[in-house]
JSON list of C-alpha atoms and ligand atoms in Angstrom, two decimals:
[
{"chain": "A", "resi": 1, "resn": "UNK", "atom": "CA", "xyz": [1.16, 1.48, -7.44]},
{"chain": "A", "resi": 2, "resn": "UNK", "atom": "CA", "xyz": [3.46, 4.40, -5.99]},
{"chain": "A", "resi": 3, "resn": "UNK", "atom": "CA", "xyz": [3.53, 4.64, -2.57]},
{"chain": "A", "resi": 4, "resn": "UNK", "atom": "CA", "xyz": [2.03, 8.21, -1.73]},
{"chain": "A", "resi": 5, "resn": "UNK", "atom": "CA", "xyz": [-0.14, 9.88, 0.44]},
{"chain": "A", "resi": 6, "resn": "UNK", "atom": "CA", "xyz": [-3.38, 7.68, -1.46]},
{"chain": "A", "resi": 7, "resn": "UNK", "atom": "CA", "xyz": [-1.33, 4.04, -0.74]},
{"chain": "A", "resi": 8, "resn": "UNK", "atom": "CA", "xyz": [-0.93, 5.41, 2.85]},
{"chain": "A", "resi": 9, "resn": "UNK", "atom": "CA", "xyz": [-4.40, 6.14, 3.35]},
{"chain": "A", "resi": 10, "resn": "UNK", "atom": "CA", "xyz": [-5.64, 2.92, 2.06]},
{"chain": "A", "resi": 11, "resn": "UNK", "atom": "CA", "xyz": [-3.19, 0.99, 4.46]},
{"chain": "A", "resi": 12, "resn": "UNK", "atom": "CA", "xyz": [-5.29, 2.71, 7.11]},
{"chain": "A", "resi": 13, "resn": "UNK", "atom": "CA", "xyz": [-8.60, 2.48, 5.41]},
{"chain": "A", "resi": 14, "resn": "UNK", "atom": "CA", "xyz": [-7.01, -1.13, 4.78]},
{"chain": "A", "resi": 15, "resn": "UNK", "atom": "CA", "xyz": [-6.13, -1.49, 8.40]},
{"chain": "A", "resi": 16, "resn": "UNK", "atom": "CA", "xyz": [-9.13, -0.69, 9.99]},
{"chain": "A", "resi": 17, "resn": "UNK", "atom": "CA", "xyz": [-11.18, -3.07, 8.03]},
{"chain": "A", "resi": 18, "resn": "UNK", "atom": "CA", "xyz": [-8.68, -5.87, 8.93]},
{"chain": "A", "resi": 19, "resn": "UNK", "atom": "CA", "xyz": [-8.25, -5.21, 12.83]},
{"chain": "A", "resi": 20, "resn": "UNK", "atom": "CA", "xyz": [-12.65, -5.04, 12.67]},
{"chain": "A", "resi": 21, "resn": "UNK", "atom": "CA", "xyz": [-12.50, -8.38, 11.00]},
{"chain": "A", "resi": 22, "resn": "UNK", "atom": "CA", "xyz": [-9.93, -9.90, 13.65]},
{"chain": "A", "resi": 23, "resn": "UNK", "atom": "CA", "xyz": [-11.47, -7.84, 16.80]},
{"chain": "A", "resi": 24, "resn": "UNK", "atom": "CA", "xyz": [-12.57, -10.79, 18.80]},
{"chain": "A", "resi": 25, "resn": "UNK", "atom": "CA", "xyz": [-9.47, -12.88, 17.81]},
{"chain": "A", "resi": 26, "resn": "UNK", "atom": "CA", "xyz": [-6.99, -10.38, 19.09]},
{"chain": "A", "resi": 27, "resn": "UNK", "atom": "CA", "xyz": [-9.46, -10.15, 22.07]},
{"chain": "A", "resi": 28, "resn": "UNK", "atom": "CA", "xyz": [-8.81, -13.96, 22.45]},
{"chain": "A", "resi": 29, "resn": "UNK", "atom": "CA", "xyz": [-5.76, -13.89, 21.98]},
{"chain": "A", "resi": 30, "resn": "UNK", "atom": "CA", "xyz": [-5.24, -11.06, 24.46]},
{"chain": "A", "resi": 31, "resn": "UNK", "atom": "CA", "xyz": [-7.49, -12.59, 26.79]},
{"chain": "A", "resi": 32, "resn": "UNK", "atom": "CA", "xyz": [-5.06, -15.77, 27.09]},
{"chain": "A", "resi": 33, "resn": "UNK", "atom": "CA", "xyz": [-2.53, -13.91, 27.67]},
{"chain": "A", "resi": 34, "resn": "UNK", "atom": "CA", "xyz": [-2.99, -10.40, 28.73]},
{"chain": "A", "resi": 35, "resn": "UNK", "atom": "CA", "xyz": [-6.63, -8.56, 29.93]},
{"chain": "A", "resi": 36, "resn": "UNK", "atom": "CA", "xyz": [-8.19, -8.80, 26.39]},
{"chain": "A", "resi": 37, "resn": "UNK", "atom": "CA", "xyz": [-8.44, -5.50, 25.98]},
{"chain": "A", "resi": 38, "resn": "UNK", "atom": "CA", "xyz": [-5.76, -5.51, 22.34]},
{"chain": "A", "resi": 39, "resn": "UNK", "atom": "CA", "xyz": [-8.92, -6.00, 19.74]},
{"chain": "A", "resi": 40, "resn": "UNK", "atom": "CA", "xyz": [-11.01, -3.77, 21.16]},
{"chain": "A", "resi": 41, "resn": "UNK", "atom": "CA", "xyz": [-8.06, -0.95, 21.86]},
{"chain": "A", "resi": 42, "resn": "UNK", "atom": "CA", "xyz": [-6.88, -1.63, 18.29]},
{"chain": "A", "resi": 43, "resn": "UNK", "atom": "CA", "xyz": [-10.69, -1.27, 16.81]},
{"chain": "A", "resi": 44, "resn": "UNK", "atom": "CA", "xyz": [-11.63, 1.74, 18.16]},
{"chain": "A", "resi": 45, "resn": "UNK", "atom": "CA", "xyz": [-8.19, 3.63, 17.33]},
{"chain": "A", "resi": 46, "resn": "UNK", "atom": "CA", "xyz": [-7.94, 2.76, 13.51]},
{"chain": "A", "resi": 47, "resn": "UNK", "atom": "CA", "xyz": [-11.27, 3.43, 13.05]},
{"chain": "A", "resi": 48, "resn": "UNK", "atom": "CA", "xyz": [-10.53, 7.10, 14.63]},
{"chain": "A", "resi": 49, "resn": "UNK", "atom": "CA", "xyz": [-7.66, 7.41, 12.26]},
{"chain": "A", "resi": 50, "resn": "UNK", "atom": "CA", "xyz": [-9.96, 6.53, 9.77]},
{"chain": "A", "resi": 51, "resn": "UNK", "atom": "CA", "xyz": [-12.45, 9.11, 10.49]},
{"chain": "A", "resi": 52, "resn": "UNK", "atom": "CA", "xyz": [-9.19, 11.63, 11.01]},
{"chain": "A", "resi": 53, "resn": "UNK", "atom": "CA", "xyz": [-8.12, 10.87, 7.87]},
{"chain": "A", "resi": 54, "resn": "UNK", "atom": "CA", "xyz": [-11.80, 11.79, 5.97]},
{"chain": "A", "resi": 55, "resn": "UNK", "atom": "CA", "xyz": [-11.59, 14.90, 8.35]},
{"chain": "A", "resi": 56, "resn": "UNK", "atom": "CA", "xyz": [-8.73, 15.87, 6.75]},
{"chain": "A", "resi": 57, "resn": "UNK", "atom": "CA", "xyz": [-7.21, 14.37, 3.83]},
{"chain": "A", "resi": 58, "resn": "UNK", "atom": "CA", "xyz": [-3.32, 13.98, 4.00]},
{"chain": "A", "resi": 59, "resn": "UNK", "atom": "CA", "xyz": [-1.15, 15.46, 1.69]},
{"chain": "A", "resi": 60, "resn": "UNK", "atom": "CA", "xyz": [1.84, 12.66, 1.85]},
{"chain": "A", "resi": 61, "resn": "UNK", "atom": "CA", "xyz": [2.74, 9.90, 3.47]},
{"chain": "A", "resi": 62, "resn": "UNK", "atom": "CA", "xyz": [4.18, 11.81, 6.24]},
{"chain": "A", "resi": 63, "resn": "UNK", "atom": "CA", "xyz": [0.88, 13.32, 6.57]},
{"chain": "A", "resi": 64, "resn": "UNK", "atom": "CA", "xyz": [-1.09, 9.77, 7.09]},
{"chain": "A", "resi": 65, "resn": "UNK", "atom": "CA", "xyz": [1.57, 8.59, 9.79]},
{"chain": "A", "resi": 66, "resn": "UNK", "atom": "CA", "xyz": [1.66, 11.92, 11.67]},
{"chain": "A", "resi": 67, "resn": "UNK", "atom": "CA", "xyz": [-2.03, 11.61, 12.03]},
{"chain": "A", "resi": 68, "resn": "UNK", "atom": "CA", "xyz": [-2.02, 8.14, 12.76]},
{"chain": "A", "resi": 69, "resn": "UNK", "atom": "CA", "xyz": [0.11, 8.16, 15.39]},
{"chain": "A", "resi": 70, "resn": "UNK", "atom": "CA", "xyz": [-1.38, 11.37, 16.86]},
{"chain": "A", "resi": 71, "resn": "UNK", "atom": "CA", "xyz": [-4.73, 9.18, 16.80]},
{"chain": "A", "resi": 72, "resn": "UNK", "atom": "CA", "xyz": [-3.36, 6.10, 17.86]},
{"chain": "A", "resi": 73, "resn": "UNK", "atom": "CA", "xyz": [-1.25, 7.77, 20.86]},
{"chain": "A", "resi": 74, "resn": "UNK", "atom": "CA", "xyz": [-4.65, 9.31, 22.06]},
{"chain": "A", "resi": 75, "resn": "UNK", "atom": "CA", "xyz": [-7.38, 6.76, 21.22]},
{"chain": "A", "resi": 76, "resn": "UNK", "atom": "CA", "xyz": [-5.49, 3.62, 21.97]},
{"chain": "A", "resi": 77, "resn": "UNK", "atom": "CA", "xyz": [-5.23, 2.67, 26.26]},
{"chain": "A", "resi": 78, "resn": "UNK", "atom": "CA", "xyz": [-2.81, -0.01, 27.51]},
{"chain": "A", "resi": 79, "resn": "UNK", "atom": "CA", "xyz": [0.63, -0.56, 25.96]},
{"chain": "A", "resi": 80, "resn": "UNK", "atom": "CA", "xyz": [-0.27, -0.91, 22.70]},
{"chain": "A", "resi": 81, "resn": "UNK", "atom": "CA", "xyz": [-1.21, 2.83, 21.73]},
{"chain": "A", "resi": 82, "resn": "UNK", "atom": "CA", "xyz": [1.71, 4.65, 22.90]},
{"chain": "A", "resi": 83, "resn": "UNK", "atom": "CA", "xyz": [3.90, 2.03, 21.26]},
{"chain": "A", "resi": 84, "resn": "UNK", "atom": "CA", "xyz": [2.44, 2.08, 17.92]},
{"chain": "A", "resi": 85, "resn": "UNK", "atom": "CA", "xyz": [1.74, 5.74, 18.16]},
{"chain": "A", "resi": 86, "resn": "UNK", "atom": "CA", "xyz": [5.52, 6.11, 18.60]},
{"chain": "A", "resi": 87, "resn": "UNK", "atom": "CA", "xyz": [6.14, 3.59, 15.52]},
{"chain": "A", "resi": 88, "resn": "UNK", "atom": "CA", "xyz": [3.83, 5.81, 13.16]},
{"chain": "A", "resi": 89, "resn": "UNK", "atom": "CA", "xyz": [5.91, 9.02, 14.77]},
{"chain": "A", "resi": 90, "resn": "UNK", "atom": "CA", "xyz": [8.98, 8.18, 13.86]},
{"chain": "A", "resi": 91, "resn": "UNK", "atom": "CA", "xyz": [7.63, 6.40, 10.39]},
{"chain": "A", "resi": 92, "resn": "UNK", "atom": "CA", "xyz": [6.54, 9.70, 10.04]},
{"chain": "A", "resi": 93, "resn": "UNK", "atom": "CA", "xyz": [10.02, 11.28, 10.43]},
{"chain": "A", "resi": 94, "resn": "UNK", "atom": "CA", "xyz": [11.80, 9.18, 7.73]},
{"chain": "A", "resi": 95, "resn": "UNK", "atom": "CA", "xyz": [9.33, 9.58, 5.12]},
{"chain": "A", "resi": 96, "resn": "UNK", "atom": "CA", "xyz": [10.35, 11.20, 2.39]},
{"chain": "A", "resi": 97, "resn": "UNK", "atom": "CA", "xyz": [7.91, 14.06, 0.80]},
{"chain": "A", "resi": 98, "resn": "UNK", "atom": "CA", "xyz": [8.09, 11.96, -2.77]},
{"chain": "A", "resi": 99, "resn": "UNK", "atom": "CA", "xyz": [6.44, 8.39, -3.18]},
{"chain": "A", "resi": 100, "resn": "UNK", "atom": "CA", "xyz": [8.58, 6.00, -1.17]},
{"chain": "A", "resi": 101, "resn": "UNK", "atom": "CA", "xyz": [11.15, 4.01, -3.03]},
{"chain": "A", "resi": 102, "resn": "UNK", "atom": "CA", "xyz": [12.37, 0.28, -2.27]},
{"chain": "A", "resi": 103, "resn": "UNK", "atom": "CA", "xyz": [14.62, 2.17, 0.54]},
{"chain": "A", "resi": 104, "resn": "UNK", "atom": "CA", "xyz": [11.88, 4.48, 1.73]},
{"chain": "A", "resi": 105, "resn": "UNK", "atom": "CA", "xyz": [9.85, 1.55, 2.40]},
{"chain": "A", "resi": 106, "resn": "UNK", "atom": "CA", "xyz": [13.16, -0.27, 4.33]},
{"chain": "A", "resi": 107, "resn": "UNK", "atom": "CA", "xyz": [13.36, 3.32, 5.87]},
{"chain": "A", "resi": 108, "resn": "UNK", "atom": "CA", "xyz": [9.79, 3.54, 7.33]},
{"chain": "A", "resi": 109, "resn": "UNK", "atom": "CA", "xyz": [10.04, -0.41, 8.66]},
{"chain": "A", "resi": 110, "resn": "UNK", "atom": "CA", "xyz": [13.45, 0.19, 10.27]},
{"chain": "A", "resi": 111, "resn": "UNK", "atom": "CA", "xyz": [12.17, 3.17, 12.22]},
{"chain": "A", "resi": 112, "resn": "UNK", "atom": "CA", "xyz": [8.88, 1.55, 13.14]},
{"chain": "A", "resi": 113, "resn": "UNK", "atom": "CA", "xyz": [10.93, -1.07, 14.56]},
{"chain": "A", "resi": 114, "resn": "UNK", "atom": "CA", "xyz": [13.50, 1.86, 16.66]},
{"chain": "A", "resi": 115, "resn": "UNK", "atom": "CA", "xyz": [10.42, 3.64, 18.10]},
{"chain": "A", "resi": 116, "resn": "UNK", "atom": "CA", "xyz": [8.87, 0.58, 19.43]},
{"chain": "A", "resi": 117, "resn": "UNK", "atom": "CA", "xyz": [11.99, -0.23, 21.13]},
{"chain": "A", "resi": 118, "resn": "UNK", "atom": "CA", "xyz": [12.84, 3.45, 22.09]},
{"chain": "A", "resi": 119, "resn": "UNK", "atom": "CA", "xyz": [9.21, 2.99, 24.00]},
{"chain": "A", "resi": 120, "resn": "UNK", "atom": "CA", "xyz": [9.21, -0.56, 25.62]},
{"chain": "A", "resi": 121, "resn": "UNK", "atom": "CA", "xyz": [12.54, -0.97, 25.39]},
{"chain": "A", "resi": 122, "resn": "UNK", "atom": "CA", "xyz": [12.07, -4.92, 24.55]},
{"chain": "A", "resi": 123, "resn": "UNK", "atom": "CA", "xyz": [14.95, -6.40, 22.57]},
{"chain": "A", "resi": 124, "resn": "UNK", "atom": "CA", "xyz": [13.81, -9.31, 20.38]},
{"chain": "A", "resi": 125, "resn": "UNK", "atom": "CA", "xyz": [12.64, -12.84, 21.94]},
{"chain": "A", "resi": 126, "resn": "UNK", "atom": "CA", "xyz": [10.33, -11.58, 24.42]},
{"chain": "A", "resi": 127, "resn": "UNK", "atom": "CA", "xyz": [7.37, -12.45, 23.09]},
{"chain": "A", "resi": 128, "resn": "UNK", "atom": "CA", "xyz": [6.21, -8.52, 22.09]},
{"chain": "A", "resi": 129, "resn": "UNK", "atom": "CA", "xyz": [5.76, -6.84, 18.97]},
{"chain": "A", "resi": 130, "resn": "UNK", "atom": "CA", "xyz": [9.37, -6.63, 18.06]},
{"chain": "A", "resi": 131, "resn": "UNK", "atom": "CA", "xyz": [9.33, -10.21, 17.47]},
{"chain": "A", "resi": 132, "resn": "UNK", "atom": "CA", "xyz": [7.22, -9.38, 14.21]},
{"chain": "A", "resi": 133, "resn": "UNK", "atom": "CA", "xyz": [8.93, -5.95, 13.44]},
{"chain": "A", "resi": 134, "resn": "UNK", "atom": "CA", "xyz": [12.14, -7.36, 13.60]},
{"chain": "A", "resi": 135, "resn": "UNK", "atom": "CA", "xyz": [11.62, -9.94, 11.12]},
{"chain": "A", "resi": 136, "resn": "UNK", "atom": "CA", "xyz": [9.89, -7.82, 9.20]},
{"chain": "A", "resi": 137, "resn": "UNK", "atom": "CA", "xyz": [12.96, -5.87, 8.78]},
{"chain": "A", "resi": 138, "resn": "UNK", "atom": "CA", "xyz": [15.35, -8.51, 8.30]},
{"chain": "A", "resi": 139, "resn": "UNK", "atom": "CA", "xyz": [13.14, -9.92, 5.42]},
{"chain": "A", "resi": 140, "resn": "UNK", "atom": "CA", "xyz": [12.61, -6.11, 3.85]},
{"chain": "A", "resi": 141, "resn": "UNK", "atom": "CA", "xyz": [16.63, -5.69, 3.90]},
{"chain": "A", "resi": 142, "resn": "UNK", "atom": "CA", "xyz": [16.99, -8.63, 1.78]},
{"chain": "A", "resi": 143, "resn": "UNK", "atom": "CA", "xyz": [15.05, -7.67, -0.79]},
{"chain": "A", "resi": 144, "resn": "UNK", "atom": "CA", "xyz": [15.78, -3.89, -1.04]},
{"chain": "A", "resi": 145, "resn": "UNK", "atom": "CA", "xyz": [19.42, -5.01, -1.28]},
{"chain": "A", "resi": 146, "resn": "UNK", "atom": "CA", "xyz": [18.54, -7.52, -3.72]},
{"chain": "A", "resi": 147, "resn": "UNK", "atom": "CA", "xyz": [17.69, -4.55, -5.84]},
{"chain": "A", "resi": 148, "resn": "UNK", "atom": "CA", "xyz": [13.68, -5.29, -5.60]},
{"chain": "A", "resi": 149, "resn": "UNK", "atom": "CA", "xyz": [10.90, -2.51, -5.62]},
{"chain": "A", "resi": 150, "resn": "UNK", "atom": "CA", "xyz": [9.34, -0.73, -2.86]},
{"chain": "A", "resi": 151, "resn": "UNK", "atom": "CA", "xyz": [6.01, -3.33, -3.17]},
{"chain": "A", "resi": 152, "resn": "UNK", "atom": "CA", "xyz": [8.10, -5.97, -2.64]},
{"chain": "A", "resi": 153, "resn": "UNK", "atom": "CA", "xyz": [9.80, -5.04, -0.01]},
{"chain": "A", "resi": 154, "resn": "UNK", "atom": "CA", "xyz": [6.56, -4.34, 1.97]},
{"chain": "A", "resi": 155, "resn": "UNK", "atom": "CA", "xyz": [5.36, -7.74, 0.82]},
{"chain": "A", "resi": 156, "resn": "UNK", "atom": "CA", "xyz": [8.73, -9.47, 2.30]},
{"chain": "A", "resi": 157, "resn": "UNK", "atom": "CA", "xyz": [7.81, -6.99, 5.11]},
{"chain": "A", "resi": 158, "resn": "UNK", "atom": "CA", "xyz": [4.55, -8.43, 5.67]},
{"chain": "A", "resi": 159, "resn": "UNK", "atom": "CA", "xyz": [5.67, -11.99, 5.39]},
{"chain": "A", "resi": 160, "resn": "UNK", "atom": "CA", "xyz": [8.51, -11.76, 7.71]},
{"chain": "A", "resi": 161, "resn": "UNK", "atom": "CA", "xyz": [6.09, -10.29, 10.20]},
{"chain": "A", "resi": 162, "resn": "UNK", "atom": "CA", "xyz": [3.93, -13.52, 9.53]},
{"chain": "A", "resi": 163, "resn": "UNK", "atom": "CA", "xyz": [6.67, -16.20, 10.37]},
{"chain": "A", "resi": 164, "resn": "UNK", "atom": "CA", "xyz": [7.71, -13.79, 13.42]},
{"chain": "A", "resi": 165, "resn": "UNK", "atom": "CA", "xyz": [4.22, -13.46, 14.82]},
{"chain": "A", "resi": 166, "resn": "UNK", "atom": "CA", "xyz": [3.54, -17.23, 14.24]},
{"chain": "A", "resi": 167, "resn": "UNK", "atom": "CA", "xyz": [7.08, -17.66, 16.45]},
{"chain": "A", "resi": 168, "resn": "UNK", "atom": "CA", "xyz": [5.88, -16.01, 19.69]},
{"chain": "A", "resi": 169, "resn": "UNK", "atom": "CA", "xyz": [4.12, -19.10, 20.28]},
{"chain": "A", "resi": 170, "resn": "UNK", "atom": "CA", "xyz": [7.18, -21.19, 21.58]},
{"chain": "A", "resi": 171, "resn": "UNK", "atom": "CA", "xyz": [8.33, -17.74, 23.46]},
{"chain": "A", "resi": 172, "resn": "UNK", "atom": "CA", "xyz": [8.25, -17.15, 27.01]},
{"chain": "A", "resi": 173, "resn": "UNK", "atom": "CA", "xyz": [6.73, -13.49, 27.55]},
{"chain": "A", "resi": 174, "resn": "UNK", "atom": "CA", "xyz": [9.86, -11.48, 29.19]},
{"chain": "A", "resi": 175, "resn": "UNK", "atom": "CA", "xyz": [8.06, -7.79, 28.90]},
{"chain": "A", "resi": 176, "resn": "UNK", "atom": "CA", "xyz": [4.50, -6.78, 29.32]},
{"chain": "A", "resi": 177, "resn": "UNK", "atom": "CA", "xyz": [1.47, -7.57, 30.65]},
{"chain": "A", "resi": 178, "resn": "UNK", "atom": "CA", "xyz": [2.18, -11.97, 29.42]},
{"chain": "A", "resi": 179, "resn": "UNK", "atom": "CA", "xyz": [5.49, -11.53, 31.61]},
{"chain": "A", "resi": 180, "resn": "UNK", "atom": "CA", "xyz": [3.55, -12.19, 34.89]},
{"chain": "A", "resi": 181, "resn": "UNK", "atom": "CA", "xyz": [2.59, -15.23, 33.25]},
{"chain": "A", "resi": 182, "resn": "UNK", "atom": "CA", "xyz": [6.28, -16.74, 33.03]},
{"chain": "A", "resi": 183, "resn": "UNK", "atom": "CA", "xyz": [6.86, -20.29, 31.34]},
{"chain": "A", "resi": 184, "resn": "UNK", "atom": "CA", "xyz": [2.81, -20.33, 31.33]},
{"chain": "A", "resi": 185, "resn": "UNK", "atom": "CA", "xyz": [2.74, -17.80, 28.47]},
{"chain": "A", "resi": 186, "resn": "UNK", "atom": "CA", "xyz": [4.45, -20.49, 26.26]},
{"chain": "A", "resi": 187, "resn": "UNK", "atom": "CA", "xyz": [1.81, -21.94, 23.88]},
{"chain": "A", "resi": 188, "resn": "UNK", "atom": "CA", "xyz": [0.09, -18.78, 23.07]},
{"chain": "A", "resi": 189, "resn": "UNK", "atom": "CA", "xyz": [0.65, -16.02, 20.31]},
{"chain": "A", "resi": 190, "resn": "UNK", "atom": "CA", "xyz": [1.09, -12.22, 21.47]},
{"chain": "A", "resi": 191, "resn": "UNK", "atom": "CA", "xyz": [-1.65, -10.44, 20.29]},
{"chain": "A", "resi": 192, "resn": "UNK", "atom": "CA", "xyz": [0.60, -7.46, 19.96]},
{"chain": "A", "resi": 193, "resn": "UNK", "atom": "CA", "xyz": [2.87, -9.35, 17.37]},
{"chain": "A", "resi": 194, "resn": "UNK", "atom": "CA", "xyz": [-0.27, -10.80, 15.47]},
{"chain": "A", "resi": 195, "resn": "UNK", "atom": "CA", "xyz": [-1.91, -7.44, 15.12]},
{"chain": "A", "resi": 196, "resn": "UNK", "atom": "CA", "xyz": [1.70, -5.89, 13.79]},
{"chain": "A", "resi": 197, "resn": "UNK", "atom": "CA", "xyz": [1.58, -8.54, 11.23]},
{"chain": "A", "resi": 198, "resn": "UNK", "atom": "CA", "xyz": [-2.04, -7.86, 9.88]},
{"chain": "A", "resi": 199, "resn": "UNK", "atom": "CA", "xyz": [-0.62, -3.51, 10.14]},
{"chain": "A", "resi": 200, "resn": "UNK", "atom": "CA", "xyz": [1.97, -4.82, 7.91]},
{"chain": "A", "resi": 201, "resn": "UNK", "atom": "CA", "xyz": [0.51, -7.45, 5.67]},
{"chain": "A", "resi": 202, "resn": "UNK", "atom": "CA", "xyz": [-2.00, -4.25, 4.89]},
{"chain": "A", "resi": 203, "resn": "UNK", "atom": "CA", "xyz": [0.46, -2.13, 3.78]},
{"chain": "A", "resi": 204, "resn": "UNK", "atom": "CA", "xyz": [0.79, -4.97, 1.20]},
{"chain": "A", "resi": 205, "resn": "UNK", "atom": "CA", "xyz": [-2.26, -5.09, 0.30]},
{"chain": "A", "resi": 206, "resn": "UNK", "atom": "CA", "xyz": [-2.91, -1.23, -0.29]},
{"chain": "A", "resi": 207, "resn": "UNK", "atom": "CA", "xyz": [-0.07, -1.48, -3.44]},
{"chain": "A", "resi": 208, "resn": "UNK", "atom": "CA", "xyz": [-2.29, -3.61, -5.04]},
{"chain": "A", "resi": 209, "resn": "UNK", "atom": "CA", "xyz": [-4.97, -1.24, -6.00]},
{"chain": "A", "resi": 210, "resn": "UNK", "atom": "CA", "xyz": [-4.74, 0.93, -8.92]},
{"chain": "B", "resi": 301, "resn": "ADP", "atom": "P1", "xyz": [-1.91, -4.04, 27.71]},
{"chain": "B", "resi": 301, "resn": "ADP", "atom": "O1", "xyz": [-0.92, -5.14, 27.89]},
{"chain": "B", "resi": 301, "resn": "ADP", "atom": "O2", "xyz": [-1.57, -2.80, 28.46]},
{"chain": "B", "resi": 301, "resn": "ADP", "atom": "O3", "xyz": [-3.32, -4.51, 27.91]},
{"chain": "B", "resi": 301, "resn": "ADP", "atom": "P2", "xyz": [-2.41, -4.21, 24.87]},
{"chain": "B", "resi": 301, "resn": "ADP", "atom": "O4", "xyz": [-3.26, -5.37, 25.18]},
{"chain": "B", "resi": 301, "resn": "ADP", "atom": "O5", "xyz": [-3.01, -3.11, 24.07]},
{"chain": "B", "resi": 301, "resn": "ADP", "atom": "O6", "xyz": [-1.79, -3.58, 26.17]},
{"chain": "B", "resi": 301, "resn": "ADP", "atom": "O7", "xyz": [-1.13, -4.67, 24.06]},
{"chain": "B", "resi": 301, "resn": "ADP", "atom": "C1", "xyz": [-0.42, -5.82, 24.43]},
{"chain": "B", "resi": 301, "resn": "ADP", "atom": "C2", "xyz": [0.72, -6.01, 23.45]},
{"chain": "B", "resi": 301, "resn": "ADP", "atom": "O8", "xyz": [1.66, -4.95, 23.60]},
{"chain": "B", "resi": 301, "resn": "ADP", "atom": "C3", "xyz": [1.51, -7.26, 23.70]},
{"chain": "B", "resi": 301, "resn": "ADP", "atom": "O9", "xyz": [0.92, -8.36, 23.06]},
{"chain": "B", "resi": 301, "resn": "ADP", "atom": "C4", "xyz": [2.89, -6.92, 23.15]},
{"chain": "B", "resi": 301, "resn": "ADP", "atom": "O10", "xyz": [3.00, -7.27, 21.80]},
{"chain": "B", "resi": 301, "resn": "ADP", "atom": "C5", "xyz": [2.95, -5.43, 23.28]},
{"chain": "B", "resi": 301, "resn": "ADP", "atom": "N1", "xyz": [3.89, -5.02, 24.32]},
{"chain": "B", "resi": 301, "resn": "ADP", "atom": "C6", "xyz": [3.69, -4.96, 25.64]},
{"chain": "B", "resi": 301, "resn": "ADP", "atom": "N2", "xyz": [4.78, -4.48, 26.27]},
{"chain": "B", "resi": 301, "resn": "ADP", "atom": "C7", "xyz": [5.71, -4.24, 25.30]},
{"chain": "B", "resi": 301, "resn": "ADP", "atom": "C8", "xyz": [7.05, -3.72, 25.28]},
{"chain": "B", "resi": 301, "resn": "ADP", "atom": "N3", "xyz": [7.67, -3.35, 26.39]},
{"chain": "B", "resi": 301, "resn": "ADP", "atom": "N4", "xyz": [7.67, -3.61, 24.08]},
{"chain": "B", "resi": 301, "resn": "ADP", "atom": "C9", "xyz": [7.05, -3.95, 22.93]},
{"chain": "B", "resi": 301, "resn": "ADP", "atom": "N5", "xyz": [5.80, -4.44, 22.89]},
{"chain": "B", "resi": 301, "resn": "ADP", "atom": "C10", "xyz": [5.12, -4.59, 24.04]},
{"chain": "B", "resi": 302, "resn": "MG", "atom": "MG1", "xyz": [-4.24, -5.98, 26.82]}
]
């Protein structure tokens, strides 16, 4: 599949049905570790972009982002909206207005990754989202240098954000809410890292259909 303004829309349409299906996990998970608000934040804003979306069909990819991250950035309390409203922002920027190629797609990870870190300013190993971005990237380098397609590279994407997410378990929280938790945060995932890797794994998922 190319990755145009339909692909983009079905990652959210994607998205939304994924975060539903995993509400009361990341509210678990959250819960162990934060307020357990992260499902229930998460729900409620990609079903809004959703909605946004059917309001007013998007044109390109830069379209879907912009709106997404206008939606998140409003809909979405606690830390995770305005971070992941600034990830879709400066996705956004970097999109190019023809369907994304294998560098596109590196493009849009890598500035996912910067506006997270522009916002919460967390470097990696501190138990936050950036410990599944930054994976992500590292596996979605690989491939596009390895000459491989856009799909793939989201699909290394998605993986990489996998093994990080899995890998927050044995981290001690250093930023956000887990931080007041100290060496007690240790055994549990950060919701914020496992709901970046189902984002990511979605925007997998939406190259498969035809
Ligand atoms: P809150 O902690 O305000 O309740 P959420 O529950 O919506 O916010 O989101 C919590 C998630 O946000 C965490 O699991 C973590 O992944 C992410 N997070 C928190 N602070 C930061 C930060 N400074 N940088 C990157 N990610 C962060
Ligand atoms: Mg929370």
């Amino acid at each position: 599949m190319t990755l145009d303004a339909a692909w983009a829309t079905r990652w959210m349409t994607l998205t939304r049905e994924a975060v539903g299906a995993n509400r009361e996990y990341l509210i678990e998970l959250d819960r162990q570790i934060g307020d357990g608000d992260h499902g229930e934040n998460l729900d409620r804003g990609f079903a809004q972009v959703v909605e946004a979306l059917e309001d007013t069909p998007a044109e390109s990819v830069q379209d879907v982002l912009k709106i997404a991250a206008k939606t998140l950035m409003s809909t979405v309390g606690g830390a995770a909206g305005p971070l992941y409203g600034t990830a879709f922002l400066r996705a956004a920027k970097v999109a190019s207005p023809d369907p994304l190629s294998a560098q596109g797609a590196l493009a849009l990870v890598s500035a996912a990754l910067e506006g997270i870190q522009a916002r919460g300013k967390a470097e990696r190993g501190e138990k936050t989202m950036v410990d599944a971005w930054g994976p992500a990237l590292d596996a979605a380098k690989e491939e596009a240098e390895a000459g491989k397609d856009a799909c793939e590279v989201l699909k290394a994407a998605a993986l990489g954000a996998a093994e990080g997410a899995a890998a927050t378990e044995g981290i001690k929280a250093t930023k956000g809410r887990a931080s007041y938790l100290g060496e007690r945060s240790i055994g549990h995932l950060d919701p914020g890292a496992v709901s970046s890797s189902i984002i990511l794994a979605q925007a997998f998922e939406a190259t498969k259909e035809v």
